[in-house]
Structures are given as C-alpha cells and as structure tokens.
Amino acid sequence: MNARKISEFSPNRLFVDFPLESVSNSDLRTRVLVADAVAMSCQLLVDALLRSKRNYAVAAATPEEVVLALDRDRFDVLLISTNFSDDPLKGLRFVSEIRDLHREVNIVVLLDSLDRNLVVEAFRCGAHGVFSRSDSFQSLCKCILCVHQGQVWASAAELKFVIEALVDPVPIETRGLPSSRPLSKREEEIAHMVAEGFSNRQISERLELSEHTIKNYLFRVFEKLGVSTRVELTLYALKRGKVPRTRPQAANGLAKGEPRLVGSEN
C-alpha cells in the first residue's frame, strides 16, 4: 500500500484521504460495529459499508447486542447512535460505559443534528469523532478510516463547541447518572478541593470543619457521583470539564508547589 498523506483540506474538515478502491484485501478491511436502535436504518448502513468493500460491518440494534458483539469479536470502530434512550444525553452514558469496557475500540457518535451539548458530551464520554447523519456516505467512509488511524473527526463548528467548553467549563454535576442527586454547595466545594489535591486535613483547616465531617461529606459525594476513591473523583471532575481554580497551600513542611499524590488523604 502506498504511503498515506494528507491530501485534502477544507475549512470544515481535515482528514487523511484514501481512494475508496485502494483497499480490497479482506485482511485490511476496517471492522465496524454499527449500533443504532432503529433496526432498519442500522441494517441499511451496514449493507452500504459492506458494499464499499473496504469495511467489514455488523449491525447491533439493542444495547445487549452491542455489548455481546464487542465481547465476542474484535472491532476497530464503533459507529453508535444516541437513540438508545429517549434523551440523547442519557444515551451518551452508554457510550461512556462502552469506553470504560473496551478502550481498544475507536468510537464515532452519530448525531441527528448539530447540537452543542451533544457534541461536547460525546467527546467527554470518550468518542474519537462525531458524525452528522446529514453528511454524505463518502464522508462517513473517510471518517471511519480517519478514526481507525487514530485521528479525531469533527467539523469546524463541532471543534469550536469543544474549544468553547474548555474555555468555559461546566461545574461538577450528576445529571445523567442513574438515581442521581445533585451535589450540595458544600459537597461541590469539597469535591473541587479534593480534585485539586487538598488532603482531608487541609480541607478541614480551610473550611474550619472537623476531619470527621469532611469524611462524611466525601462519603456522600462518592455515593452521588458513583465513584469510590479520590483518584476517581479527580478524574470525574476533569472529565466533566471543571478544573478547580484554588490551589492547596504548603503544609506539613512541603515547599509551595511541590508535587503530591492525588490519592493522598493526609
């Protein structure tokens, strides 16, 4: 196969271009799992990908079929819709769960419309690309190849949404978690301080509360967010896009700015 090269650039997309006829060897086909709750559109998309002769595609119309297919076989790309739930944002929770279980799979989220929240949440949930159903099938083939090669696929408008979200991060919240309850103002404050690296002792001194009270707050935070350790809480906060603006003061003889373990509790 000839060496790859970036052969096209437009104001909307940057991708690595392969002629659609260039890959005919079945061993080199991209293995794609198409996950869509609408069985007919799911199968039609699979049939189209198979006809391209450069993809091996399988359909999955339920969450159970998606999980079973990923457990039984190897796939390079998961092309998944958000319609497994009436609320697309909740549908993205399934994407996050898949990402945690199968990090070897590159995920592309199919979107029905250009929605800022869905685009940002898709990438926060671990997607490598987002693709609008209004785009062409040829663009979809290029998207699949691009993501398979480790690139990120997004339009200029979608990329702008992500950049804006980084500049203006959202607070830690529990929306979309099963049976979730919102964090209280005090719980969110403590969660931010833990994510920044404060120990329980430092938090108690700063807030003028006992360490026992801080531990009780953290227990409730862990329960509401569905995490079990300080490291998981920190990763959750970063994933949600909220980077605390405070900084722990020097304590216990440590020089200001000296690195400390995120998981430390003392």
Backbone as a ProteinNet text record, in pm:
[ID]
protein_1_A
[PRIMARY]
MNARKISEFSPNRLFVDFPLESVSNSDLRTRVLVADAVAMSCQLLVDALLRSKRNYAVAAATPEEVVLALDRDRFDVLLISTNFSDDPLKGLRFVSEIRDLHREVNIVVLLDSLDRNLVVEAFRCGAHGVFSRSDSFQSLCKCILCVHQGQVWASAAELKFVIEALVDPVPIETRGLPSSRPLSKREEEIAHMVAEGFSNRQISERLELSEHTIKNYLFRVFEKLGVSTRVELTLYALKRGKVPRTRPQAANGLAKGEPRLVGSEN
[TERTIARY]
84.9	0	88.5	49.5	126.7	116.5	216.1	218.7	100.6	45.7	-64.6	-14.4	-102.1	-68.1	-196.3	-182.8	-297.4	-319.7	-431.5	-448	-558.2	-629.9	-737.4	-753.6	-773.1	-801.4	-909.3	-1010	-1116.6	-1142	-1216.5	-1245.6	-1322.3	-1384.1	-1467.4	-1400.8	-1315.8	-1260	-1111.4	-1041.7	-904.7	-899.7	-866.4	-865.7	-760.6	-728.8	-636.2	-717.1	-684	-765.8	-709.7	-796.2	-764.2	-864.7	-824.9	-922.8	-1007.5	-1137.1	-1225	-1195.1	-1126.1	-1097.2	-962.6	-887.8	-748.8	-731.8	-832.9	-818.4	-919.7	-875.1	-966	-937.2	-819.9	-783.1	-866.2	-937.7	-1027.2	-952.5	-823.3	-745.7	-722.9	-736.3	-710.3	-838.6	-952.3	-1078.6	-1093.8	-1154.9	-1184.7	-1307.9	-1295.1	-1405.8	-1492.1	-1617.1	-1706.6	-1830.1	-1860.7	-1985.3	-2078.8	-2193.2	-2292	-2400.2	-2415.9	-2513.2	-2618.1	-2740.3	-2850	-2978.7	-3058.1	-3181.1	-3287.3	-3274.9	-3367.3	-3310.2	-3366.6	-3309.3	-3294.2	-3393	-3387.7	-3272.4	-3260.2	-3151.4	-3016.4	-3011.5	-2887.7	-2842.4	-2937.4	-2903	-2870	-2940.4	-2911.2	-2769.5	-2729.2	-2594.3	-2489.6	-2516.5	-2425.3	-2411.6	-2523.6	-2520.4	-2438.2	-2453.2	-2378.1	-2228.6	-2191.3	-2049.9	-1990.4	-2067.1	-2018.1	-1998	-2084.7	-2071.6	-1949	-1899.6	-1780.3	-1655.5	-1662	-1554.6	-1430.5	-1435.7	-1320.6	-1354.8	-1481.1	-1525.2	-1590.9	-1569	-1645.8	-1738.5	-1870.2	-1964.9	-2066.8	-2104.4	-2203.6	-2304.2	-2432.6	-2538.6	-2569.7	-2602.9	-2647.3	-2755.2	-2878.2	-2991.7	-3036.8	-2969.4	-3001.8	-2872	-2876.1	-2755.8	-2697.9	-2784.9	-2738.5	-2660.5	-2709.6	-2640.4	-2505	-2498.9	-2372.2	-2268.1	-2307.6	-2215.1	-2171.9	-2266.8	-2235.7	-2139.9	-2163.8	-2077.8	-1935.6	-1921.9	-1788.7	-1715.5	-1789.6	-1727.6	-1684.4	-1760.1	-1734.1	-1633.3	-1626.6	-1545	-1460.7	-1368.4	-1282	-1330.7	-1345.4	-1386.8	-1289.4	-1265.8	-1176.9	-1251.9	-1375.7	-1455.9	-1597	-1647.7	-1787.8	-1859.6	-1954.9	-2036	-2169.2	-2191.7	-2305.5	-2393.7	-2524.3	-2622	-2652.7	-2715.4	-2755.3	-2900.4	-2965	-3107.7	-3141.6	-3046.5	-3077.7	-3152.8	-3171.5	-3250.7	-3333.2	-3449.1	-3531.3	-3456.9	-3369	-3285.8	-3146.9	-3106	-2975	-2859.3	-2868.3	-2761.1	-2747.5	-2860.4	-2855.4	-2803.3	-2833.9	-2781.4	-2630.2	-2571.2	-2425.3	-2364.2	-2442.3	-2391.3	-2352.9	-2426.2	-2393.8	-2260.2	-2234	-2105	-1992.2	-2012.3	-1911	-1886.1	-1991.8	-1977.3	-1899.4	-1929.4	-1857.8	-1710.2	-1684.3	-1546.7	-1467.5	-1530.3	-1463	-1432.5	-1520.5	-1504.9	-1418.1	-1418.7	-1347.2	-1268.9	-1159.2	-1078.9	-1003	-1000.6	-931.4	-1015.2	-1143.7	-1234.4	-1241.5	-1229.5	-1244.5	-1392.3	-1444.3	-1588.7	-1621.7	-1720.9	-1776.7	-1924.7	-1967.9	-2108.3	-2185.3	-2295.8	-2383.8	-2480.6	-2486.5	-2574.5	-2681.6	-2803.7	-2913.5	-2909.9	-2847.6	-2841.6	-2715.1	-2680.7	-2562.7	-2602	-2583.6	-2621.1	-2495.5	-2474.1	-2351.4	-2332	-2435.9	-2423.3	-2389.6	-2453.9	-2428.3	-2285.7	-2238.7	-2102.2	-2001.2	-2014.5	-1919.9	-1927.1	-2049.1	-2064.4	-2012.8	-2028.4	-1978.4	-1827.9	-1754.5	-1609.6	-1574.2	-1651	-1625.1	-1646.5	-1737.6	-1766.5	-1667.7	-1571.4	-1466.8	-1473.3	-1561.5	-1570.3	-1445.5	-1407.3	-1294.9	-1343.3	-1473.5	-1529.1	-1680.1	-1736.7	-1881.9	-1914.9	-2026.1	-2062.2	-2210	-2241.7	-2380	-2442.4	-2564	-2634	-2661.4	-2655.3	-2680.5	-2561.1	-2444.6	-2326.5	-2334.8	-2247	-2251.1	-2192.9	-2228.7	-2176	-2025.7	-1978	-1833.9	-1759.9	-1819.3	-1757.8	-1755.4	-1860.1	-1864.4	-1751.4	-1727	-1618.1	-1483.6	-1464.8	-1340.9	-1330.6	-1444.2	-1447.3	-1403.5	-1456.2	-1422.5	-1274.2	-1217.7	-1075.5	-989.4	-1031.4	-956.7	-949.9	-1063	-1068.5	-993	-1003.7	-930.8	-780.6	-733.7	-591.8	-547.3	-638.9	-602.9	-625.2	-693.9	-722.3	-857.9	-883.9	-1012.2	-1092.2	-1221.8	-1306.6	-1408.9	-1405.4	-1502	-1501.7	-1616.1	-1624.4	-1570.1	-1554.2	-1504.6	-1599.9	-1730.8	-1830	-1826.5	-1812.6	-1808.4	-1682.3	-1570.8	-1445.5	-1454.7	-1525.1	-1544	-1622.8	-1724.3	-1801.6	-1710.5	-1620.1	-1530.9	-1435.4	-1380.3	-1287.4	-1358.1	-1480.6	-1557	-1583.5	-1607.1	-1632.8	-1508.4	-1390.6	-1265.8	-1241.5	-1279.7	-1260.5	-1360.4	-1483	-1590.2	-1641.7	-1567.5	-1603.2	-1731.3	-1797.5	-1921.9	-1888.3	-1974.2	-1948.2	-1964.6	-1905.1	-1926.9	-2075.4	-2135.6	-2275.7	-2302.9	-2422.6	-2454.7	-2562.4	-2596.1	-2700.4	-2664	-2761.2	-2738.4	-2700.4	-2662.3	-2631	-2758.8	-2770.2	-2889.3	-2912.4	-3039.7	-3080.4	-2990.2	-2946.9	-2852.5	-2923.4	-2849.9	-2896.1	-2789	-2828.4	-2728.5	-2645.5	-2520.8	-2434.8	-2479.9	-2471.4	-2498.4	-2382.1	-2401.1	-2295.5	-2169.4	-2186	-2071.3	-2004.4	-2084	-2029	-1949.1	-2000.8	-1929	-1798	-1801.6	-1680.9	-1572.7	-1612.8	-1517.8	-1468.2	-1558.6	-1519.5	-1415	-1432.6	-1335.5	-1199.9	-1200	-1074.4	-1000.8	-1075.5	-1014.3	-952.6	-1027.2	-976.9	-851.9	-838.2	-721.3	-601.2	-623.5	-511.3	-507	-608	-611.3	-632.4	-565.9	-590.3	-710.2	-762.2	-874.2	-836.3	-714	-669.8	-667	-615.2	-610.8	-751.8	-841.9	-979.7	-1045.5	-1025	-1086.3	-1034.9	-905.1	-847.9	-900.6	-912.1	-955.7	-1102.6	-1185.4	-1329.4	-1370	-1272	-1297.1	-1401.9	-1382.7	-1466.8	-1376.6	-1433.3	-1353.4	-1324.6	-1215.7	-1184	-1293.8	-1356.6	-1466.3	-1582.5	-1610.6	-1717.3	-1681.3	-1554.7	-1509	-1525.6	-1490.3	-1504.9	-1651.1	-1740.8	-1883.7	-1931.7	-1883.9	-1919.2	-1868.6	-1743.5	-1686.2	-1760.9	-1806.5	-1884.1	-2009.1	-2077.1	-2197.8	-2164.3	-2050.5	-2007.4	-1979.9	-1905.1	-1873.9	-2001.8	-2096.1	-2222.5	-2300	-2307.1	-2384.2	-2319.4	-2187.1	-2116	-2085.1	-2104.6	-2076.5	-1929.5	-1847.1	-1703.5	-1670.2	-1550.3	-1515.6	-1380.7	-1303.4	-1173	-1153.2	-1053.8	-1022.2	-969.9	-895.4	-844.2	-960.6	-1059.7	-1175.6	-1252.4	-1261.7	-1328.9	-1255.1	-1121.5	-1042.5	-1061.8	-1056.8	-1076.3	-1216.7	-1314.6	-1452.7	-1463.8	-1402.8	-1408.3	-1342.9	-1228.8	-1159.6	-1240.3	-1302.9	-1382.3	-1502.4	-1561	-1675.8	-1634.5	-1503.5	-1456.5	-1439.4	-1451.1	-1436.8	-1301.7	-1214.9	-1084.3	-1088.8	-1080.9	-1089.5	-986.1	-1024.8	-936.7	-851.8	-878.4	-799.4	-676.1	-580.6	-457.4	-428.5	-388.3	-357.3	-236.3	-243.3	-130.6	-27.1	95.8	201.2	165.5	189.6	156.5	248.8	263.4	344.4	487.8	538.9	679.1	704	598.2	618.4	638.2	729.8	750.5	633.3	601.9	489.9	516.7	415.7	428.1	489.6	529.2	589.2	482.6	513	411.4	364.4	237	181.7	89.9	70	-15.5	-161	-236.5	-377.9	-453.8	-411.8	-484.5	-452.5	-364.3	-328.1	-442.8	-465	-575.1	-524.8	-395.7	-343.1	-262.1
-119	0	124	221.1	344.2	418.4	498.9	575.2	670	688.4	780.2	923.5	1012.5	1152.9	1233.9	1348.7	1436.7	1500.2	1465.6	1506.8	1608.7	1640.2	1737	1818.9	1946	2032.9	2130.1	2143.5	2239.1	2315	2423.2	2497.9	2415.1	2304.8	2224.8	2099.6	2035.9	1907.3	1898.2	1821.5	1782.7	1633	1558.5	1413.9	1352.8	1229.1	1152.8	1083.8	1107.1	1061	932.8	832.9	710.3	695.7	661	630	512.6	517.4	413.2	276.8	274	144.8	87.9	162	125.4	3.5	-31.5	-143.7	-250.1	-359.8	-468.5	-596	-607.5	-726.4	-733.1	-844.8	-858.2	-845.9	-882.1	-872.6	-728.2	-635.6	-495.9	-416.5	-483.2	-412.3	-362.5	-247.5	-192	-261.9	-310.6	-383.8	-284.2	-268	-165.7	-229.8	-188.5	-227.5	-107.6	-125.3	-17.4	-39.2	55.2	44	153.9	112.2	207.4	139.8	207.8	149.1	130.7	203.4	185.2	74.2	-44.9	-163.4	-147.6	-86.9	-75.2	14.1	131.9	222.3	162.6	86.8	20.5	-78.3	-162.6	-263.6	-200.7	-94.2	-25.7	31.6	86.5	142.4	31.7	-81.1	-195.2	-243.9	-256.8	-302.7	-208	-78.1	20.6	9.1	-10.3	-23.6	-150.9	-258	-383.1	-369.1	-295.4	-277.1	-194.8	-115.4	-34.8	-120.9	-246.8	-346.9	-314.2	-208.2	-176.9	-191.2	-228.9	-242.8	-377.9	-431.5	-545.6	-488.7	-497.3	-430	-527.7	-500.9	-581.8	-487.2	-528.9	-446.1	-487.9	-389	-413.6	-310.7	-359	-268.6	-252.6	-319.3	-304.7	-293.6	-235.3	-228.4	-366.6	-465.2	-601.5	-657.4	-630.6	-678.1	-608.9	-482.5	-408.1	-470.7	-491.2	-548	-688.2	-769.8	-906.8	-908.9	-823	-819.3	-778.7	-679	-633.6	-738.2	-816.3	-921.8	-1040.6	-1068.6	-1187.8	-1164.8	-1042.7	-1018.2	-892.7	-873.6	-755.5	-655.2	-530.8	-424.6	-307.7	-244.4	-128.1	-0.2	8.4	129.7	93.2	165.9	154.4	279.9	263.4	373.7	366.7	455.7	441.6	565.7	541.8	649.1	680.5	795	832.8	795.6	721.3	695.2	570	520.4	408.1	455.9	585.9	644.6	757.9	787.1	898.5	1030.1	1039.3	1158.1	1128.5	1196	1169.1	1183.2	1277.9	1294.9	1170.1	1108.7	984.3	871.3	878.7	779	779.2	895.8	905.9	838.2	816.2	742.2	600.7	544.7	412	415.9	524.3	541.6	540.5	611.7	617.2	479.6	402.2	267.9	177.2	188.4	108.1	146.5	274.6	323.7	265.3	257	202.8	54.3	-18.9	-163.5	-202.3	-120.6	-155.7	-35	-5.9	111	91.2	-32	-56.9	-14.9	11.2	44.1	195.7	239.7	382.1	412.1	510.7	537	662.3	648.6	762	771.2	886.9	906.3	967.3	901.7	951.9	1052.6	1171.9	1276.9	1311.6	1330.3	1368.7	1516.3	1596.4	1740.2	1796.9	1918.9	1985.5	2049.4	1974.7	2019.8	2036.5	2156.5	2185.7	2090.6	2071.7	1986.5	1842.7	1791.9	1653.9	1637.1	1734.4	1726.7	1724	1816.5	1825.6	1701.1	1656.1	1538.5	1412.6	1404.3	1287	1272.7	1383.6	1377.1	1354.7	1411.4	1386.3	1239.9	1174.6	1033.2	939.3	994.9	911.5	890.8	961.4	945.6	1001.1	938	986.2	1073.7	1075.3	1156.6	1165.3	1267.7	1281.3	1299.3	1239.8	1245	1275.9	1375.1	1414.5	1327.6	1282.3	1198.8	1274.6	1406.8	1485.7	1487.1	1441.9	1436.5	1317.2	1316.3	1213.8	1080.6	973.6	842	836.8	905.1	908.1	972.9	1077.8	1141.4	1046	965.6	867.8	765.9	720.1	624.9	686.5	811.8	880	900	927.9	942.1	812.9	701.4	571.4	542.9	568.7	545.3	638.5	762.8	862.2	822.4	786.2	747.5	617.1	524.1	397.2	420.2	523.8	555.1	639.7	660.7	731.8	881.7	929.6	1072	1104.7	1231.7	1278.5	1340.4	1306.7	1357.8	1455.6	1578.6	1680.4	1791.9	1851	1965.3	2088.5	2196	2320	2370.2	2360	2405.5	2318.8	2187.2	2095.4	2117.1	2139	2165.9	2295.5	2393.8	2520.7	2498.4	2410.6	2378.7	2323.5	2232	2168.7	2271.2	2357.1	2460.1	2554.8	2594.6	2682.4	2616.5	2484.8	2412.6	2408.7	2404.2	2405.7	2542.6	2646.6	2782.5	2814.6	2763.9	2791.8	2660.6	2594.9	2462.8	2463	2347.2	2332.3	2285.2	2311.2	2263.9	2114.3	2057.5	1915.9	1894.4	1799.9	1771.6	1625.8	1581.8	1439.6	1409.9	1505.4	1482.6	1364.2	1277.4	1162.5	1037.3	1047.8	928.8	865.6	731.3	665.1	700.9	734.6	764.7	869.6	966.6	1065.5	1178.1	1239.3	1357.5	1464.7	1590.3	1695.6	1714.6	1757.2	1788.4	1919.2	1923.7	2049.2	2144.3	2272.1	2370.5	2331.5	2285.3	2244.8	2119.8	2022.4	1899.5	1929.3	2019.4	2054.5	2126	2212.1	2282.5	2184.5	2085.6	1986	1897.8	1862.3	1780.7	1852.5	1981.9	2060.3	2061.7	2075.2	2082.7	1948.8	1839.4	1706.5	1689.4	1730.2	1717.8	1801.1	1911.1	1996.5	1942.5	1849.4	1790.1	1817.8	1884	1909.6	1778.2	1762	1648.8	1679.6	1576.9	1599	1700.4	1690.9	1782.6	1926.4	1946.9	2081.4	2136.5	2049.8	2094.1	2134.3	2051.4	2081.1	2213.5	2238.9	2364.9	2483.8	2467.3	2577.2	2611.4	2508.6	2529.6	2537.1	2516.3	2519.7	2415.5	2295	2180.7	2068	1972	1859.1	1764.5	1687.4	1588.8	1484.4	1451.8	1355.3	1407.4	1536.7	1596.2	1594.4	1621.8	1618	1477.6	1377.3	1238.2	1205.2	1255.9	1231.6	1297.7	1419.9	1487.3	1407.6	1360.4	1285.5	1155.3	1092.4	969.4	996.8	1108	1142.8	1181.8	1251.3	1287.9	1162.6	1068.2	943.2	870.3	867.8	796	861.2	994.1	1064.9	1057.6	1061.5	1061.9	921.7	821.7	685.3	652.9	718.3	689.8	632.5	574.7	509.7	555	631.3	677.7	824.5	886.7	1026.2	1042.2	942.7	948	947.4	859.2	853.9	985.3	1046.4	1175.8	1282.1	1281.1	1376.6	1357.6	1233.1	1203.2	1242.3	1219.7	1256.5	1407.5	1482.5	1628.6	1678.8	1620.6	1660.7	1623.3	1505.5	1459.2	1548.7	1599.1	1687.2	1827.1	1852.8	1979.9	2088.3	2053.7	2153.6	2140.7	2235.4	2236.3	2340.2	2299	2394.6	2505.5	2624.3	2740.3	2766	2695.7	2714.7	2627.8	2656.6	2579	2549.5	2424.7	2392.9	2470.2	2517.6	2588.4	2488.8	2534.9	2448.5	2402.2	2273.4	2217.7	2102.1	2069.7	1956	1965.8	2088.9	2104.8	2096.9	2080.2	2071.9	2211.3	2224.8	2353.6	2384.4	2511.6	2550.4	2506.7	2439.4	2392.7	2254.9	2193.5	2060.7	1958.7	1864.4	1767	1682.2	1640.3	1550	1452.5	1335.6	1235.1	1275.4	1258.5	1293.2	1208.5	1083.7	991.6	1005.8	1098.1	1114.3	1168.8	1117.1	1161.8	1234.3	1247.2	1312.4	1436.5
0	0	0	-78.9	-83.8	46.8	74	199.6	204.8	324.9	344.8	334.2	299.6	303.9	319.5	380.8	393.2	257.5	193	54.5	35.7	142	123.6	249.3	231.2	345.7	303.5	387.5	362.2	489.9	485.9	608.4	709.5	663	752.8	805	727.5	767.6	734.8	816.4	785.7	803.6	699.1	712.9	622.1	653.7	570.7	462.8	338.9	227.4	167.2	150.7	80.4	-33.1	-153.1	-257.7	-210.8	-234.2	-183.4	-244.5	-359.4	-423.1	-379.9	-296.8	-272.7	-184.5	-103.7	-12.3	-48	-102.3	-139.6	-62.7	-6.2	69.6	196.7	217.2	332.3	464	463.2	586.3	627.9	531.8	559.4	580.3	572.9	591	734.7	748.4	881.1	936.3	1057.5	1120.2	1197.2	1151.3	1205.6	1268.2	1389.9	1455	1449.7	1383.4	1371.3	1475.4	1565.7	1674.6	1661.4	1631.5	1612.9	1656.8	1740.7	1793	1685.3	1573.4	1461	1372.4	1383.2	1318.7	1167.8	1103.1	957.3	912.8	971.8	932.7	969.3	1078	1119.5	1012.4	964.2	864.6	730.3	694.3	568.2	568.1	680.7	690.5	683.1	748.1	741.1	596.8	526.6	387.5	300.4	322.4	243.5	271.5	397.8	432	372.8	373.1	313.9	163.6	98.6	-46.3	-82.6	10.5	-18	-32.3	14.2	1.6	83	159.4	243.1	390.7	418.9	557	581	700.1	749.6	855.2	834.1	922.7	980.2	1105.4	1176.7	1240.6	1242.5	1299.9	1443.3	1525.9	1663.4	1694.7	1721.8	1738.4	1883	1975.1	2117.4	2197	2315.6	2398.7	2426.8	2445.3	2472.5	2353.3	2232.3	2112.7	2096.8	2133.2	2125.2	2217.7	2342.7	2441.7	2400.7	2355.2	2314.7	2195.6	2098	1979.8	2016.3	2103	2143.8	2226.5	2302.9	2383.8	2298.7	2192.9	2111.4	1999.2	1948.4	1829.2	1847.5	1755.5	1758.8	1655.3	1697.6	1606.4	1617.9	1503.5	1500.4	1534.4	1486.9	1503.9	1546.2	1643.2	1683.2	1637.3	1547.5	1497.6	1570.9	1666.2	1757	1759.9	1759.5	1767.7	1913.4	1935.5	2072.4	2100.8	2009.2	2023.5	2104.3	2183.2	2271.7	2395.9	2406.4	2513.9	2454.8	2517.5	2469.9	2482.2	2579.7	2598.9	2542.8	2433.5	2373.5	2471.5	2566.1	2664.3	2751.1	2786.2	2861.7	2774	2643.9	2552	2547.5	2570.9	2571.8	2693.9	2798.1	2913.1	2870.8	2775	2723.3	2651	2580.8	2513	2615.3	2725.4	2830.6	2890.9	2911.2	2967.1	2872.1	2743.7	2643.9	2642.2	2650.7	2650.1	2767.3	2882.8	3000.6	2984	2914.5	2899.1	2780.7	2675.4	2552.1	2500.6	2567.2	2530	2399.4	2350.2	2224.2	2103.7	2124.2	2014.5	1996.4	1872.4	1840.7	1817.6	1888	1887.1	1807.5	1718.7	1645.7	1681.3	1727.2	1765.8	1649.3	1612.5	1507.3	1566.6	1510	1560.5	1457.3	1506.2	1417	1382.4	1468.9	1445.5	1509.1	1470.9	1525.2	1657.9	1765.7	1899.2	1984.3	2036.6	2111.1	2228.1	2309.8	2428	2390.9	2285.2	2244	2192.4	2116.3	2063.1	2177.5	2270.9	2382.6	2469.7	2501.6	2586.7	2518.8	2385.8	2312.4	2332.2	2319.8	2338.7	2484.9	2576.4	2718.1	2753.4	2683.5	2710.7	2643.2	2569.5	2512.2	2362.7	2293.1	2147.9	2080.1	1968.9	1889.1	1773.7	1753.3	1646.6	1658.3	1596	1585	1437.9	1396.3	1254.7	1241.1	1159.5	1136.7	1027.9	1052.3	953.6	824.1	828	707.6	613	659.1	573.7	478.7	379.3	275.3	322.9	250.5	283.4	258.7	155.6	129	245.3	302.5	418.9	537.5	550.2	658.7	644.1	522.1	498.5	535.8	501.1	536.1	687	750.9	896.4	964.5	918.2	976.5	962.9	844.3	822.6	906.6	913.9	990.8	1137.7	1194.7	1335.8	1358.8	1265.1	1276.1	1282.3	1214.1	1211.7	1331.3	1427.2	1548.8	1545.2	1440.9	1430	1493.6	1509.7	1563	1449	1443.1	1335.6	1392.6	1343.7	1385.4	1282.3	1260.7	1170.6	1241	1166.5	1224.9	1333.2	1307	1404.3	1529.8	1511.1	1625.7	1708.8	1641.4	1711.2	1791.3	1736.5	1807.5	1937	1932.3	2052.8	2162.7	2123.4	2220.7	2280.1	2197	2245	2341.2	2307.1	2394.9	2529.2	2528	2652.7	2740.1	2678.1	2754.4	2817.7	2745	2795.7	2905.9	2890.3	2986.5	3042.1	3132.9	3182.3	3263.8	3266.1	3343.2	3483.7	3581.6	3717.3	3729.2	3834.7	3862.1	3885.2	3815.9	3836.2	3808.9	3848.1	3842	3739.3	3654.1	3555.1	3467	3442.4	3356.2	3430.5	3559.8	3635.9	3688.1	3685.2	3736.1	3882.1	3914.7	4052.1	4115.8	4037.9	4089.1	4162.5	4253.8	4324.5	4308.9	4296.4	4278.4	4404.3	4384.3	4497.5	4561.7	4693.4	4762.8	4737.6	4771.4	4750.9	4827.9	4953	5033.8	4976.6	4931.6	4874.1	4748.1	4665.2	4542.9	4575.9	4678.4	4719.8	4765.5	4843.8	4893.8	4779	4688.7	4573.2	4489.6	4469.3	4392.5	4462.4	4594.2	4669.3	4665.4	4672.8	4660.9	4522.5	4419.9	4282.8	4260.8	4336.7	4323.5	4399.6	4492.6	4563.9	4713.2	4767.4	4911.3	4986.9	5098.1	5186.8	5275.3	5343	5435.5	5543	5591.9	5696.2	5645.4	5524	5466.9	5444.2	5399	5376.1	5507.7	5610.2	5739.5	5796.5	5778.8	5827.9	5748.1	5619.1	5532.8	5556.9	5576.5	5593.8	5741.1	5829.9	5974.8	6014.6	5962.9	5995.9	6043	6118	6163.9	6047.8	6060.3	5957	5945.3	6056.5	6054.9	5968.9	5981	5900	5751.9	5722.5	5582.8	5524.9	5602.5	5556.5	5528.8	5613.2	5591.4	5461.9	5437.8	5312.7	5192.4	5201.7	5090.5	5065.3	5171.9	5156	5072.2	5100.8	5025.3	4881.6	4863.3	4727.6	4644.9	4702.7	4633.4	4593.8	4686.8	4661.5	4547.8	4547.4	4444.7	4306.6	4303.7	4175.2	4124.7	4208.8	4166.7	4157.7	4242.7	4247.4	4384	4396.7	4522.9	4579.1	4504.1	4551.9	4515.9	4579.6	4549.9	4407.4	4360.5	4223.4	4124.4	4146.6	4058.4	4061.1	4179.7	4191.4	4110.1	4117.3	4040.9	3891.1	3845.9	3703.8	3659.1	3744.9	3713.1	3694.8	3787.1	3778.7	3649.8	3614.8	3492	3369.2	3373.8	3260.5	3237.1	3346.4	3333.4	3290.2	3287	3235.8	3340.1	3470.3	3575.3	3641.3	3620.6	3685.8	3797	3921.3	4032.4	4020.1	4062	4047.4	4170.7	4283.3	4404.8	4399.7	4487.9	4495	4641.4	4675.7	4814.7	4862.6	4987.5	5046.5	5095.7	5109.1	5159.6	5299.8	5328.5	5459.9	5488.9	5619.6	5662.8	5611.9	5601.5	5563.7	5415.3	5333.6	5190.4	5133.8	5043.8	4979.2	4888.6	4875.3	4790.1	4646.5	4589.2	4452.5	4442.6	4554.6	4548.7	4511.7	4419.9	4376.2	4494.8	4486.6	4586.4	4516.3	4573.7	4514.5	4527.4	4417	4418	4518.4	4534.3	4621	4768.4	4806.8	4946.3	5027.2	5148.1	5231.3	5353.7	5371	5491.6	5456.3
[MASK]
++++++++++++++++++++++++++++++++++++++++++++++++++++++++++++++++++++++++++++++++++++++++++++++++++++++++++++++++++++++++++++++++++++++++++++++++++++++++++++++++++++++++++++++++++++++++++++++++++++++++++++++++++++++++++++++++++++++++++++++++++++++++++++++++++++++++++

